[in-house]
Short mmCIF file of C-alpha atoms and ligand atoms in Angstrom, two decimals:
data_model
loop_
_atom_site.label_atom_id
_atom_site.label_comp_id
_atom_site.label_asym_id
_atom_site.label_seq_id
_atom_site.Cartn_x
_atom_site.Cartn_y
_atom_site.Cartn_z
CA UNK A 212 152.22 132.80 17.23
CA UNK A 213 151.92 129.12 17.87
CA UNK A 214 154.22 127.19 20.13
CA UNK A 215 156.95 126.87 17.60
CA UNK A 216 160.38 125.98 18.79
CA UNK A 217 162.37 129.15 18.86
CA UNK A 218 164.81 129.00 16.03
CA UNK A 219 167.04 131.83 15.04
CA UNK A 220 166.07 133.09 11.65
CA UNK A 221 168.99 133.77 9.40
CA UNK A 222 168.95 135.60 6.14
CA UNK A 223 170.77 135.23 2.89
CA UNK A 224 171.08 137.52 -0.09
CA UNK A 225 170.47 136.79 -3.74
CA UNK A 226 173.76 137.13 -5.59
CA UNK A 227 172.05 138.47 -8.68
CA UNK A 228 169.70 141.16 -7.37
CA UNK A 229 170.79 141.31 -3.68
CA UNK A 230 167.27 140.74 -2.39
CA UNK A 231 167.36 139.40 1.17
CA UNK A 232 165.29 136.34 2.01
CA UNK A 233 165.09 133.96 4.99
CA UNK A 234 167.63 131.16 4.68
CA UNK A 235 164.98 128.52 3.98
CA UNK A 236 163.82 130.19 0.77
CA UNK A 237 164.92 128.21 -2.27
CA UNK A 238 164.32 130.69 -5.06
CA UNK A 239 164.58 134.46 -5.23
CA UNK A 240 161.07 135.92 -5.48
CA UNK A 241 162.41 138.91 -7.43
CA UNK A 242 164.68 137.55 -10.14
CA UNK A 243 164.14 133.80 -9.88
CA UNK A 244 167.79 133.05 -9.14
CA UNK A 245 168.62 130.10 -6.93
CA UNK A 246 172.08 131.35 -6.02
CA UNK A 247 172.38 132.98 -2.62
CA UNK A 248 175.14 133.99 -0.28
CA UNK A 249 175.28 134.13 3.51
CA UNK A 250 178.25 136.41 3.23
CA UNK A 251 176.49 139.73 2.65
CA UNK A 252 176.98 143.09 4.28
CA UNK A 253 174.66 145.94 5.13
CA UNK A 254 170.93 146.02 4.67
CA UNK A 255 168.75 148.64 3.06
CA UNK A 256 164.99 148.60 3.13
CA UNK A 257 163.37 149.78 -0.06
CA UNK A 258 159.76 150.80 0.41
CA UNK A 259 159.12 152.72 -2.79
CA UNK A 260 161.57 151.77 -5.54
CA UNK A 261 160.26 154.49 -7.87
CA UNK A 262 161.12 157.28 -5.45
CA UNK A 263 164.10 155.82 -3.63
CA UNK A 264 167.58 156.98 -4.59
CA UNK A 265 169.10 153.95 -2.91
CA UNK A 266 166.83 151.69 -4.95
CA UNK A 267 168.20 153.29 -8.13
CA UNK A 268 171.78 152.84 -7.01
CA UNK A 269 171.40 149.17 -6.14
CA UNK A 270 168.97 148.50 -8.97
CA UNK A 271 166.04 147.49 -6.77
CA UNK A 272 162.71 147.30 -8.55
CA UNK A 273 160.67 145.51 -5.92
CA UNK A 274 160.07 146.74 -2.34
CA UNK A 275 161.93 144.75 0.24
CA UNK A 276 165.26 144.31 1.95
CA UNK A 277 168.46 144.37 -0.01
CA UNK A 278 172.06 143.73 0.85
CA UNK A 279 174.43 146.55 0.10
CA UNK A 280 177.30 144.19 -0.62
CA UNK A 281 177.20 140.54 -1.58
ZN1 ZN B 476 167.33 137.83 -6.93
#
């Protein structure tokens, strides 16, 4: 790590696919949406979407962090 000024990283969730990204990301890397919300609740980490029951429930197709509720 370089001597970067410590800044609290906040996250936001894509309103379309619920993928969670750092707040400075402009476009969702999963679905391409540019609409995000800071008002999300609960986080699930999907490692293997093919085998994960949670991934099926929330419709996750890409590994990553997802908000349970947006
Ligand atoms: Zn998305």
